[in-house]
Coordinates of N, CA, C and O and ligand atoms in Angstrom, one line a residue:
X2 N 10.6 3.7 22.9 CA 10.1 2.5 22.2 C 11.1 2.3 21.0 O 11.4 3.3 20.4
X3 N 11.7 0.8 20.6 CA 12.5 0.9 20.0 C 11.6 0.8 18.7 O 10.5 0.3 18.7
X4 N 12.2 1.6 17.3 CA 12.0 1.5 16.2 C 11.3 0.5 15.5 O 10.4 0.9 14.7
X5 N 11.5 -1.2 15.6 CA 11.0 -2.4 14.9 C 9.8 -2.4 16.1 O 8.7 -2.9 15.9
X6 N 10.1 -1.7 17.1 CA 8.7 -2.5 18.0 C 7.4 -1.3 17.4 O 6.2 -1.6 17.3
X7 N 7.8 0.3 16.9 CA 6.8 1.0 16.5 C 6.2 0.4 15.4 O 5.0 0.2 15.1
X8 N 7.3 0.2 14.9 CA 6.6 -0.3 13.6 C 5.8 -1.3 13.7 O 4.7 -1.2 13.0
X9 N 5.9 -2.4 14.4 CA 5.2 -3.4 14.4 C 3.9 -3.0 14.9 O 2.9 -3.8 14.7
X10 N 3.5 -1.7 15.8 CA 2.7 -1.5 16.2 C 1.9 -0.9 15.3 O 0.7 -1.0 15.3
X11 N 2.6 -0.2 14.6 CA 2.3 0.3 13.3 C 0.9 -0.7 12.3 O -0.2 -0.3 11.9
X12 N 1.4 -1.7 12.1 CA 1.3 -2.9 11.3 C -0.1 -3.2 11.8 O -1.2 -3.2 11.2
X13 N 0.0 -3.4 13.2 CA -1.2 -4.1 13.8 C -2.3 -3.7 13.7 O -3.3 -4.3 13.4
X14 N -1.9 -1.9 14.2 CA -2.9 -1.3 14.3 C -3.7 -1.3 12.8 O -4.9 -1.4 12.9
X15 N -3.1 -1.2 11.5 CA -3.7 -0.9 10.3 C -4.4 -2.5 9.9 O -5.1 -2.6 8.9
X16 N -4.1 -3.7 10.8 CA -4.3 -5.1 10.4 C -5.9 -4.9 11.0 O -6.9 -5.1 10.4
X17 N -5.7 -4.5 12.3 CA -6.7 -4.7 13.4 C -8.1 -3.5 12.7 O -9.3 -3.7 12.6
X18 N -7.5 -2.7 12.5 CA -8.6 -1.5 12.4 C -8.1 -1.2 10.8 O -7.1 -0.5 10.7
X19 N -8.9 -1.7 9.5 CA -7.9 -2.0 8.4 C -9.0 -0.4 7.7 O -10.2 -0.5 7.5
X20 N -8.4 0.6 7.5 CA -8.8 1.9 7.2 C -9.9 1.4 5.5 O -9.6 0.4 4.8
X21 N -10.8 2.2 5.3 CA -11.6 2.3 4.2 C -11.6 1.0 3.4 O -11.3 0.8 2.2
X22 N -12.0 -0.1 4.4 CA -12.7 -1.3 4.5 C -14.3 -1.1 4.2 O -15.1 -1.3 5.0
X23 N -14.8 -0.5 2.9 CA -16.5 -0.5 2.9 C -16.2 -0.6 1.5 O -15.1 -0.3 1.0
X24 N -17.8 -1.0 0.7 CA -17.8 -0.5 -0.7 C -17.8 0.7 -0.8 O -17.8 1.6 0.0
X25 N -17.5 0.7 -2.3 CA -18.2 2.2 -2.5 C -19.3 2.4 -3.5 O -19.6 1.4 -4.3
X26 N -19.9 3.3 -3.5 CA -21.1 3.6 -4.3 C -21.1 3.2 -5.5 O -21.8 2.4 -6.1
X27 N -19.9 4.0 -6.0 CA -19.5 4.0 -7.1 C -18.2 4.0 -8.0 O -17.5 5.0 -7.8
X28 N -17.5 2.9 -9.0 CA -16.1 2.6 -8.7 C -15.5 3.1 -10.4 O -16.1 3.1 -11.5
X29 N -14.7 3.4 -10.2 CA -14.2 4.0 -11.4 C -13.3 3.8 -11.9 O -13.1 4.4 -13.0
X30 N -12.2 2.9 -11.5 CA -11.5 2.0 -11.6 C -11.5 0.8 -10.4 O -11.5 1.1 -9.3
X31 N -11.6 -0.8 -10.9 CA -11.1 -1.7 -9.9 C -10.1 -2.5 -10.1 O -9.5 -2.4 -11.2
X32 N -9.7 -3.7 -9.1 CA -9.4 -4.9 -9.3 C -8.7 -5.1 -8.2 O -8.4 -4.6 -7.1
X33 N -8.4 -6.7 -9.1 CA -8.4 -7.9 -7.9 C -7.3 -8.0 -7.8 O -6.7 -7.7 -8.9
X34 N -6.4 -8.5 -6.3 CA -5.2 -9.4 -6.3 C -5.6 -10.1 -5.4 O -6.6 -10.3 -4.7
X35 N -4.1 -10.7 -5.7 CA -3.9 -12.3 -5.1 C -2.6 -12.9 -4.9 O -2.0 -13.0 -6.0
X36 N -2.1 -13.3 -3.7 CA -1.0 -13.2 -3.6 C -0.9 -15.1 -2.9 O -0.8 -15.5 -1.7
X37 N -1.2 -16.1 -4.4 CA -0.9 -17.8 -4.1 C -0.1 -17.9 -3.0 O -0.6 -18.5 -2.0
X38 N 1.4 -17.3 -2.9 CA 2.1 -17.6 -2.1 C 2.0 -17.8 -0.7 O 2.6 -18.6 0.1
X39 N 0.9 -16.6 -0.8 CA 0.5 -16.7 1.2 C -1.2 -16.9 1.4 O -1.7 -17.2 2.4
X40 N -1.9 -16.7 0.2 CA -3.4 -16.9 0.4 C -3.8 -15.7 0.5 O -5.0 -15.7 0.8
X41 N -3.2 -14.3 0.3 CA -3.4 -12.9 0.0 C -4.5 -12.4 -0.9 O -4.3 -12.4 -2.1
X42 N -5.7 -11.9 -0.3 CA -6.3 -11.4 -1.5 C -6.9 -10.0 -1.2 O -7.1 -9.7 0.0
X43 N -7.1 -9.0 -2.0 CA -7.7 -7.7 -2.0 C -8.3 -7.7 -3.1 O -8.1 -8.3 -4.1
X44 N -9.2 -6.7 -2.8 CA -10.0 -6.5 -3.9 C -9.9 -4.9 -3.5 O -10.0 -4.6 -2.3
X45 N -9.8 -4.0 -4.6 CA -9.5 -2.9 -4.5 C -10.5 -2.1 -5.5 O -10.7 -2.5 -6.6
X46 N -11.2 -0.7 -5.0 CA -12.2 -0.4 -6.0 C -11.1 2.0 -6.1 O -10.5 2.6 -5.2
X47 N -11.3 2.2 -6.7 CA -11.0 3.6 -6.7 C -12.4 4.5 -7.0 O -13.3 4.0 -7.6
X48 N -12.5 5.8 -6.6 CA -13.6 7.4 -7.5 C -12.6 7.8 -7.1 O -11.9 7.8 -6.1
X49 N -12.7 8.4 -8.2 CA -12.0 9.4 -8.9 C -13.0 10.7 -9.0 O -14.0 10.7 -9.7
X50 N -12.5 12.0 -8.1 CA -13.5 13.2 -8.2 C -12.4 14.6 -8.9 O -11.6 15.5 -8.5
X51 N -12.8 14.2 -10.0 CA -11.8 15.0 -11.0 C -10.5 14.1 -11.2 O -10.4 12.9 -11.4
X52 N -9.5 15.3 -11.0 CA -8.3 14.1 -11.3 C -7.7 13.6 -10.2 O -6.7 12.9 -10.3
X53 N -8.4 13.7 -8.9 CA -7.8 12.6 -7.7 C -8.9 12.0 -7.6 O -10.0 12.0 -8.0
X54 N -7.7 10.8 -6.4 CA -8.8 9.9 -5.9 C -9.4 10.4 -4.5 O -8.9 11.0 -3.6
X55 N -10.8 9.9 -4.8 CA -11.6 11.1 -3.7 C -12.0 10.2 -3.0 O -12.3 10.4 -1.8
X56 N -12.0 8.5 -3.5 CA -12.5 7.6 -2.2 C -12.1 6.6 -2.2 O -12.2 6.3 -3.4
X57 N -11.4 5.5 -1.5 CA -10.8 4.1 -1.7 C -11.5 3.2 -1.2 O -12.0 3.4 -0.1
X58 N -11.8 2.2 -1.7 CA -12.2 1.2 -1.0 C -11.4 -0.5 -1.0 O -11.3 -1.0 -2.1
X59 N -11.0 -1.0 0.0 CA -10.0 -2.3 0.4 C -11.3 -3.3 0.8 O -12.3 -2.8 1.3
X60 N -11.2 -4.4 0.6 CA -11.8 -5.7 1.0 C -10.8 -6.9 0.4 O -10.3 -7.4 -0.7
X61 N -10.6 -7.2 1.8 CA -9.8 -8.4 1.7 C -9.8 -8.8 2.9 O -10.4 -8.4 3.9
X62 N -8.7 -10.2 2.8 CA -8.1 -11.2 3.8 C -6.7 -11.9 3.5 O -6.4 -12.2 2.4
X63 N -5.8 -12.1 4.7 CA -4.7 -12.7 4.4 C -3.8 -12.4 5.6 O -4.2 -12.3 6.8
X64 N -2.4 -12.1 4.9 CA -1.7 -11.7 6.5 C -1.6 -10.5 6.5 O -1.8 -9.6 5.7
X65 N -1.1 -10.4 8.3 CA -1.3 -8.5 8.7 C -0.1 -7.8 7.6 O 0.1 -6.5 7.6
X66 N 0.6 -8.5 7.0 CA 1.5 -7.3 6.0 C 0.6 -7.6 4.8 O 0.9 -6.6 4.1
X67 N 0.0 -8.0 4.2 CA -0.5 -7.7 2.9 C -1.9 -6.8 3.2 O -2.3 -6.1 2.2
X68 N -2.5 -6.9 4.7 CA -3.6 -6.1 4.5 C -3.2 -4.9 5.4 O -3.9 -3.9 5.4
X69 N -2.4 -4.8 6.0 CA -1.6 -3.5 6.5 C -1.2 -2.4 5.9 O -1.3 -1.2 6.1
X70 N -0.5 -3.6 4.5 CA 0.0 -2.8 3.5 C -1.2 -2.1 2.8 O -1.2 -0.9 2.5
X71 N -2.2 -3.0 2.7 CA -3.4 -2.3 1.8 C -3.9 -0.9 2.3 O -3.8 0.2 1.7
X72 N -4.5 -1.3 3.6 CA -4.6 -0.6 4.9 C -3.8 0.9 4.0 O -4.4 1.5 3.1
X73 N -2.6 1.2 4.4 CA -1.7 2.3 4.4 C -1.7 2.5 3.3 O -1.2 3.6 3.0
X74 N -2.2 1.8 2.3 CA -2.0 2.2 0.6 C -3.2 3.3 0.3 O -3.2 4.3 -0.4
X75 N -4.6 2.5 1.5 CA -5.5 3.2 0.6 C -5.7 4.5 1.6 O -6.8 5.0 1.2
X76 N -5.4 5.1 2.2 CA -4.6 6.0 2.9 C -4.1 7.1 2.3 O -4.6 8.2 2.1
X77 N -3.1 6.6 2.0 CA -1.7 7.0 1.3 C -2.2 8.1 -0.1 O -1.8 9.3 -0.2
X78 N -3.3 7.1 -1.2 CA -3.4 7.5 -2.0 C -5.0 8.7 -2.6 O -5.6 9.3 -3.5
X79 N -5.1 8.3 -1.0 CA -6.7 9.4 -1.0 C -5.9 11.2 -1.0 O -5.0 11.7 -0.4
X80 N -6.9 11.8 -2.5 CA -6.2 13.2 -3.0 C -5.0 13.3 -3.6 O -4.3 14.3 -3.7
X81 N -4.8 11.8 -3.9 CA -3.7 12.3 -5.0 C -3.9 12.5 -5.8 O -5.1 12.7 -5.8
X82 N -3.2 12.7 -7.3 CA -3.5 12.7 -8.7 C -2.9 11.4 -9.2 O -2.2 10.8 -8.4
X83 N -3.0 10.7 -10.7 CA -2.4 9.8 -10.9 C -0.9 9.9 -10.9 O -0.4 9.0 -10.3
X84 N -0.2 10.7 -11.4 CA 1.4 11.3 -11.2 C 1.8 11.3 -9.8 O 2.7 10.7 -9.3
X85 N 1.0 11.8 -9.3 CA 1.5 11.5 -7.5 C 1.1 10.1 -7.1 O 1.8 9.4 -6.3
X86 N 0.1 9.7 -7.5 CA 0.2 8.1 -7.2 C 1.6 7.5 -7.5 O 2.6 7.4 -6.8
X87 N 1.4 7.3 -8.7 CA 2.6 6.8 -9.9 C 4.1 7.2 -9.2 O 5.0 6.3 -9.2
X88 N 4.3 8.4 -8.6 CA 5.5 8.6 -8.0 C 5.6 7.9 -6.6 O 6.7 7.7 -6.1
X89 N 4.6 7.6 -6.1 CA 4.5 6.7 -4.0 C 4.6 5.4 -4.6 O 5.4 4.7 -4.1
X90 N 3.9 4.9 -5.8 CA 4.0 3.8 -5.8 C 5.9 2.9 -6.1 O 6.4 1.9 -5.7
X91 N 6.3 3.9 -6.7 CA 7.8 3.8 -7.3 C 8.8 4.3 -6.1 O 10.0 4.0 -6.3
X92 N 8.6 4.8 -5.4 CA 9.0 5.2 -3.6 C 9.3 4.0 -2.9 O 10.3 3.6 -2.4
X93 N 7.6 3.0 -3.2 CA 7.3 2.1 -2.0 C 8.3 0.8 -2.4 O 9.0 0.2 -1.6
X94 N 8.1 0.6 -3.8 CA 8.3 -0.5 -4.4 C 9.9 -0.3 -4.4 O 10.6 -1.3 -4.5
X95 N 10.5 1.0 -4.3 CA 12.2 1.0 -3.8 C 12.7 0.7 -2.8 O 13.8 0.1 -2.7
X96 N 11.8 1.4 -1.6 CA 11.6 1.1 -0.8 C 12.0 -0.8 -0.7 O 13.1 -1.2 -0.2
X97 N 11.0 -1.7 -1.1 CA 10.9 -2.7 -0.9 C 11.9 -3.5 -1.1 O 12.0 -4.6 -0.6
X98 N 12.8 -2.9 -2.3 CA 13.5 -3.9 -3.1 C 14.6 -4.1 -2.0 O 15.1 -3.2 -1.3
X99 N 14.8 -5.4 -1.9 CA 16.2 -6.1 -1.6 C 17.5 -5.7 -2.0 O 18.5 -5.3 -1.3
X100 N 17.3 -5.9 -3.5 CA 18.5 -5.4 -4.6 C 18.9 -4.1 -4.3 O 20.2 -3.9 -4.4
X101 N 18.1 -3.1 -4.1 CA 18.5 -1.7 -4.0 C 19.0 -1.3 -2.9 O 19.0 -2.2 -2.0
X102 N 19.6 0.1 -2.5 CA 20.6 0.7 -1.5 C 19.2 0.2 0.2 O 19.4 -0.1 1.4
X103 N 17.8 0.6 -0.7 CA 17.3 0.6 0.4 C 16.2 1.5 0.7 O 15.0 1.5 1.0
X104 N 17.1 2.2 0.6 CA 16.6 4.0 1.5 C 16.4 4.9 -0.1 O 16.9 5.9 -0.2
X105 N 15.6 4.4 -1.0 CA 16.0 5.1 -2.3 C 14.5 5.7 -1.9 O 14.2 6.8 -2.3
X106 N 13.5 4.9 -1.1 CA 11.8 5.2 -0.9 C 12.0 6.4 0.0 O 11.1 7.3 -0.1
X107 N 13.3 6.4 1.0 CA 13.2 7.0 2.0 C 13.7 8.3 2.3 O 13.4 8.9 3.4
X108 N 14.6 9.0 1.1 CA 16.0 9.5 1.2 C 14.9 11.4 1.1 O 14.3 12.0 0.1
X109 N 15.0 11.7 2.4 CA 14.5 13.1 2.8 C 14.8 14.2 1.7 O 13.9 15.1 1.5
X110 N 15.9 14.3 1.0 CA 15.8 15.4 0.1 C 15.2 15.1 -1.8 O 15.2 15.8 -2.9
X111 N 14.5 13.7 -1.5 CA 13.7 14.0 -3.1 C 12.7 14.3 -2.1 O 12.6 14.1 -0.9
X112 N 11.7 15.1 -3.1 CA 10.6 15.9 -2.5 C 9.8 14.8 -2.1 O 10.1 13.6 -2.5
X113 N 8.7 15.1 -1.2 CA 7.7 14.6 -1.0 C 8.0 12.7 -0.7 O 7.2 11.8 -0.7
X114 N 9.5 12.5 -0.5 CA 10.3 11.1 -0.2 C 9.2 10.6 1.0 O 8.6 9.7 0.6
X115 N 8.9 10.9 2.0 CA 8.4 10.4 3.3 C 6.9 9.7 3.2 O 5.9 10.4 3.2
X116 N 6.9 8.6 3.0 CA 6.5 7.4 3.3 C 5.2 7.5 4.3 O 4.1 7.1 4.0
X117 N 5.5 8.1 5.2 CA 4.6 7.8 6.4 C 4.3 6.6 7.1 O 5.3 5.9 7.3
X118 N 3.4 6.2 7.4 CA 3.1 4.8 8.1 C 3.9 3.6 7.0 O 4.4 2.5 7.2
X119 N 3.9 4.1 6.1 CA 4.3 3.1 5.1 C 5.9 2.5 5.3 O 6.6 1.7 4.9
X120 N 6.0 3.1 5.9 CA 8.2 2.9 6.2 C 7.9 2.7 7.1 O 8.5 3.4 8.0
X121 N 6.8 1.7 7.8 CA 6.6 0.9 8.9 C 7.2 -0.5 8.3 O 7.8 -1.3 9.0
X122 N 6.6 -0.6 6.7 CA 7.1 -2.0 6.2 C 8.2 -2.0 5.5 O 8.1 -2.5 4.4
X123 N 9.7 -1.4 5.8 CA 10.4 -1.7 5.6 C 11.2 -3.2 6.3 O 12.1 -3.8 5.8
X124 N 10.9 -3.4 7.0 CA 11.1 -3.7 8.1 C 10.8 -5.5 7.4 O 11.4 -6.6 7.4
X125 N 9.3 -5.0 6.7 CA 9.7 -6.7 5.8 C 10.7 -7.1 4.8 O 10.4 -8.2 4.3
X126 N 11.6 -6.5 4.4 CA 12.4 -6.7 3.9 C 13.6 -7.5 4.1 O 14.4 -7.9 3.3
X127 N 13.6 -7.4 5.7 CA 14.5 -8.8 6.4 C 13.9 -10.1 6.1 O 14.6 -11.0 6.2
X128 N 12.5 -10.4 5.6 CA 11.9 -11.7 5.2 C 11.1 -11.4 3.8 O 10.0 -11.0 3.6
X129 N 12.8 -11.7 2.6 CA 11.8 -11.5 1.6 C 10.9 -12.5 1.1 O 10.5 -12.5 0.0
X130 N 10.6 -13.5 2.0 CA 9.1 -14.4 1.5 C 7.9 -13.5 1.6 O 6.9 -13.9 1.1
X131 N 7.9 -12.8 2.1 CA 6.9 -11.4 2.9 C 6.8 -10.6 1.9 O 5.7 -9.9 2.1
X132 N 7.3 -10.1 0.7 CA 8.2 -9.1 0.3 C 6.8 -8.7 -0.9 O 6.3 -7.6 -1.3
X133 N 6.4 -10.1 -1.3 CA 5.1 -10.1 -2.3 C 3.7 -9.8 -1.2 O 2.8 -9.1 -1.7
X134 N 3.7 -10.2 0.2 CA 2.6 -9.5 1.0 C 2.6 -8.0 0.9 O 1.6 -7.2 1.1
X135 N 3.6 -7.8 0.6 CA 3.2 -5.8 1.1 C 3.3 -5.3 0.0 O 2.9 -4.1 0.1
X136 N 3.7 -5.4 -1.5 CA 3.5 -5.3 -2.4 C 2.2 -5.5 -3.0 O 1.7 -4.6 -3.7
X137 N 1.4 -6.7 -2.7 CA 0.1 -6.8 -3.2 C -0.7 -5.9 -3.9 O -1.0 -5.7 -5.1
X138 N -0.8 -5.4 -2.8 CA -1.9 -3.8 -2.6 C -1.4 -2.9 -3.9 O -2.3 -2.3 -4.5
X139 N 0.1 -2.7 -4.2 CA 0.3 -1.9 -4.9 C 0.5 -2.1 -6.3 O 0.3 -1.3 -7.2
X140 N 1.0 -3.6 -6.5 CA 0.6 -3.9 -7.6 C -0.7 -3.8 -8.1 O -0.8 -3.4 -9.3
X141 N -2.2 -4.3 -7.2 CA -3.3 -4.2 -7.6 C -3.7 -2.6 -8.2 O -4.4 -2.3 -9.2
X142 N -2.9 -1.8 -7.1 CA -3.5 0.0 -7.6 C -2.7 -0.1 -9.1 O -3.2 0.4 -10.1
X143 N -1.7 -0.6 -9.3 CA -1.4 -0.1 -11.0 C -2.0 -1.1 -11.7 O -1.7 -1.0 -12.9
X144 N -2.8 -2.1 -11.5 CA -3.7 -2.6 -12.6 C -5.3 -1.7 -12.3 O -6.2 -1.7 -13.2
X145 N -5.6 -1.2 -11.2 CA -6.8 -0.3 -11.2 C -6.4 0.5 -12.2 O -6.6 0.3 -13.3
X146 N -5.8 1.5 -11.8 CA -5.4 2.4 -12.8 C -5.1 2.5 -13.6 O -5.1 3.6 -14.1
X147 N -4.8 1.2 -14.2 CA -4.3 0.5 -15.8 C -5.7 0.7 -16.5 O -5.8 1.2 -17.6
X148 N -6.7 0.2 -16.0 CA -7.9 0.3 -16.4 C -8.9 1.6 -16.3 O -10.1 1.5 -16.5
X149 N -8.4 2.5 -16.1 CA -8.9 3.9 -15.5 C -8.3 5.0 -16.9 O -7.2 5.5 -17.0
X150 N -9.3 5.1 -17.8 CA -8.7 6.4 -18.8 C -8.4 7.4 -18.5 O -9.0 7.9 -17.5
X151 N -7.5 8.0 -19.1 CA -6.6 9.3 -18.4 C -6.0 9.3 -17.0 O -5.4 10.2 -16.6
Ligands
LIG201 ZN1 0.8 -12.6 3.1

């Protein structure tokens, strides 16, 4: 299977079956995005069980890369700490840039570099009108956490 077609499959599957899609009980940091450009919205809630995140929750709608991206974000950052957040989010967001080599999200010998499902959306970076869809999600986690003491 070629590479752009996994990934795409990649994409779908996290659009179609969008992971930790429920409330939660109890939220301990939240917030909203919104992405005018395309009609993008998430609402994103975090718990926090000690110093990780112990549960995520995504509610949204828009296109399959902004809730894909969510999709894989809220994933991504279940059992991290904020420092290990703070470091995937600056991975993804290199990952994403245009401007940069590219491969700065990707590059195997910084530690813990691998992406996972997430280096599915490189791939939007050939359409940077897109570029704010898969971003969403992550900008939203650093305004949750903006609001989250300690
Ligand atoms: Zn979009």
């Amino acid at each position: 299977m070629a590479l752009d077609e996994l990934y795409r499959e990649v994409i779908l599957d996290h659009y179609r079956n969008p992971r930790n899609r429920k409330p939660l009980e109890s939220s301990d940091a939240h917030a909203d995005g919104h992405n005018p450009l395309c009609g993008d919205e998430i609402s994103l809630d975090l718990h926090f069980d000690g110093d990780v995140v112990g549960e995520v929750s995504i509610i949204g709608r828009g296109c399959s890369i902004s809730q894909s991206s969510a999709s894989m974000m809220s994933e991504a950052v279940k059992g991290k700490t904020r420092t290990e957040i703070e470091e995937l989010t600056s991975r993804f967001k290199a990952m994403m840039d245009i401007d940069s080599e590219g491969d700065a999200g990707l590059d195997p010998d910084r530690p813990g570099a691998v992406l996972g499902d997430l280096e599915a959306l490189q791939g939007v970076r050939k359409f940077p009108v897109r570029i704010k869809c898969a971003n969403l999600a992550w900008t939203t986690l650093d305004e949750a956490l903006s609001h989250h003491p300690g």
